[in-house]
Structures are given as C-alpha cells and as structure tokens.
Amino acid sequence: MMLSVVVNNGSRPKGNYSEEFKLKKWLCAAGLGLAMVASGVAQAADKVAVVDVMQVLQKMPEREAIAKKLEGEFKSRATALQKEEKTAQDNVKKLQTKGASMKAAERTKIENDIKAFQQKAATFTQDSRRRESEEMNKLVAKVQAAVKTVADKEGYAVVVKADAAFYSNAENDITEKVLAQVK
C-alpha cells in the first residue's frame, strides 16, 4: 500500500488517497465487527444462573438458632435498658414541666442522666447490630460456598442475585439447589 505524505504546503499527493482511506476504514470496521460477533458467541456459550439469596437466608435452619442466641446475649442489657427508659421518660417530662423553676444543679443532673441513658441505648443498638452483622456474614459465607458448589456441579459460569436480573427462566434458578446444599 502507498502511504500518504504531507508536503510542506499542506497539500497531499494526488492519487487514490480517499479510496485507500475508505478501504482501511472498512477493513477496520469489518475486523471490529467480527471480533464483537466472536466475543458474543463466546459469551453466549456461558451458562448463567440466578439465586434468590434472601430466600435462602430466610429458610436456613441456622437462622432461628442465631436469632435465639443473639436474643440471649442481649436480653439482660435490653431488660436493664427498658427499666432505665421509664426513668428517662419521667425525667424528660419533669424537665418539660418544671425545668424552668428547677435549680441549675438539679436540671444539669437530670439532663446528664438523660444523656447517659441515650448513650447506653445507642451503644446497645450498635453492639446488637454489630453482632447481628457478624452472624449474618457467617451465613452469607455459607450461602456463597453453596452457590459455588452448585454452580460448579451444574456447569454455570456466572451466578447472579435474582433481584439483579431483569428476567430469567425458571430453569436457570438454582435457589432450591443452593438451599438443599446449605441444609
């Protein structure tokens, strides 16, 4: 092929430059099109499955045991907080009704008691959520292992969460197989 050379004055040599350029563009486009078709065929060969992770988690037998375990862990703190909550509510009412006529020291003490209760309640909530998250992560890891086992056994290259798929056939849903694997 002949290469075009730009002369100092900016003009190009005469000849079939435009035809050559068109041919190059056409060949590039054809090559790109073939590459896209070939990659699409390769991707179409991959099997894709869907799994409803929430359904699996809800039906796992360990879920109830974990809920009872966590309830037992936090029961004494929850009971103590419920008792303190009544006192805190009474203190809030007292501040609302008699706060203006209270001595500064008494008002400060009540405000500090309320803040202390709020801090205890917030700490309790954070601790219980953290523990629940830890236990949930263990369950999710178990589900992920089951998904991998089922996918490998069934020959699926990709598994997507059911709520992330716009559409899927029932035959591609491996939720029940994953559930059987975790039980």
CSV table of N, CA and C in Angstrom, one decimal, residues 50-61 63 136 139-144 160-164 174-176 178-179:
chain,number,residue,atom,x,y,z
A,50,VAL,N,-29.5,-17.8,38.3
A,50,VAL,CA,-29.9,-16.8,39.3
A,50,VAL,C,-30.2,-17.5,40.6
A,51,VAL,N,-30.0,-16.8,41.7
A,51,VAL,CA,-30.3,-17.4,43.0
A,51,VAL,C,-30.9,-16.3,43.9
A,52,ASP,N,-31.9,-16.6,44.6
A,52,ASP,CA,-32.6,-15.6,45.5
A,52,ASP,C,-31.9,-15.8,46.9
A,53,VAL,N,-30.9,-15.0,47.1
A,53,VAL,CA,-30.1,-15.1,48.3
A,53,VAL,C,-31.0,-14.9,49.6
A,54,MET,N,-31.9,-13.9,49.5
A,54,MET,CA,-32.7,-13.6,50.7
A,54,MET,C,-33.6,-14.8,51.0
A,55,GLN,N,-34.2,-15.4,50.0
A,55,GLN,CA,-35.0,-16.6,50.3
A,55,GLN,C,-34.2,-17.7,50.9
A,56,VAL,N,-33.0,-17.9,50.4
A,56,VAL,CA,-32.1,-19.0,51.0
A,56,VAL,C,-31.8,-18.6,52.5
A,57,LEU,N,-31.4,-17.3,52.7
A,57,LEU,CA,-31.1,-16.9,54.1
A,57,LEU,C,-32.3,-17.1,55.0
A,58,GLN,N,-33.5,-16.8,54.6
A,58,GLN,CA,-34.7,-16.9,55.4
A,58,GLN,C,-35.1,-18.3,55.7
A,59,LYS,N,-34.7,-19.2,54.8
A,59,LYS,CA,-35.1,-20.6,55.0
A,59,LYS,C,-34.0,-21.4,55.7
A,60,MET,N,-32.9,-20.8,55.9
A,60,MET,CA,-31.8,-21.6,56.5
A,60,MET,C,-32.2,-22.0,58.0
A,61,PRO,N,-31.9,-23.2,58.4
A,61,PRO,CA,-32.3,-23.6,59.7
A,61,PRO,C,-31.5,-22.9,60.8
A,63,ARG,N,-30.7,-19.9,61.0
A,63,ARG,CA,-31.2,-18.5,61.2
A,63,ARG,C,-32.0,-18.4,62.5
A,136,MET,N,-24.7,-12.7,60.5
A,136,MET,CA,-25.2,-12.7,59.1
A,136,MET,C,-24.1,-13.0,58.1
A,139,LEU,N,-23.5,-16.6,57.8
A,139,LEU,CA,-24.5,-17.3,57.0
A,139,LEU,C,-24.3,-17.0,55.5
A,140,VAL,N,-24.0,-15.7,55.2
A,140,VAL,CA,-23.7,-15.3,53.8
A,140,VAL,C,-22.5,-16.1,53.2
A,141,ALA,N,-21.5,-16.3,54.0
A,141,ALA,CA,-20.3,-17.0,53.5
A,141,ALA,C,-20.7,-18.5,53.2
A,142,LYS,N,-21.6,-19.0,54.1
A,142,LYS,CA,-22.0,-20.4,53.9
A,142,LYS,C,-22.9,-20.5,52.6
A,143,VAL,N,-23.7,-19.5,52.3
A,143,VAL,CA,-24.5,-19.4,51.1
A,143,VAL,C,-23.6,-19.3,49.9
A,144,GLN,N,-22.6,-18.4,50.0
A,144,GLN,CA,-21.7,-18.3,48.8
A,144,GLN,C,-21.0,-19.6,48.5
A,160,VAL,N,-26.0,-14.9,39.3
A,160,VAL,CA,-26.4,-13.5,39.7
A,160,VAL,C,-27.5,-13.6,40.7
A,161,LYS,N,-27.5,-12.6,41.6
A,161,LYS,CA,-28.6,-12.5,42.5
A,161,LYS,C,-29.9,-12.3,41.7
A,162,ALA,N,-31.0,-12.9,42.2
A,162,ALA,CA,-32.3,-12.9,41.4
A,162,ALA,C,-32.8,-11.4,41.3
A,163,ASP,N,-32.6,-10.6,42.4
A,163,ASP,CA,-33.1,-9.3,42.3
A,163,ASP,C,-32.3,-8.4,41.4
A,164,ALA,N,-31.2,-8.8,40.9
A,164,ALA,CA,-30.4,-8.0,40.0
A,164,ALA,C,-30.7,-8.4,38.5
A,174,ILE,N,-31.4,-21.5,40.6
A,174,ILE,CA,-30.7,-22.5,41.4
A,174,ILE,C,-31.0,-22.4,42.9
A,175,THR,N,-32.0,-21.5,43.3
A,175,THR,CA,-32.2,-21.2,44.7
A,175,THR,C,-32.5,-22.5,45.5
A,176,GLU,N,-33.4,-23.4,45.0
A,176,GLU,CA,-33.7,-24.6,45.8
A,176,GLU,C,-32.5,-25.5,45.9
A,178,VAL,N,-29.4,-24.5,46.0
A,178,VAL,CA,-28.5,-23.9,47.0
A,178,VAL,C,-29.0,-24.2,48.4
A,179,LEU,N,-30.3,-24.0,48.5
A,179,LEU,CA,-31.0,-24.3,49.8
A,179,LEU,C,-30.7,-25.7,50.3
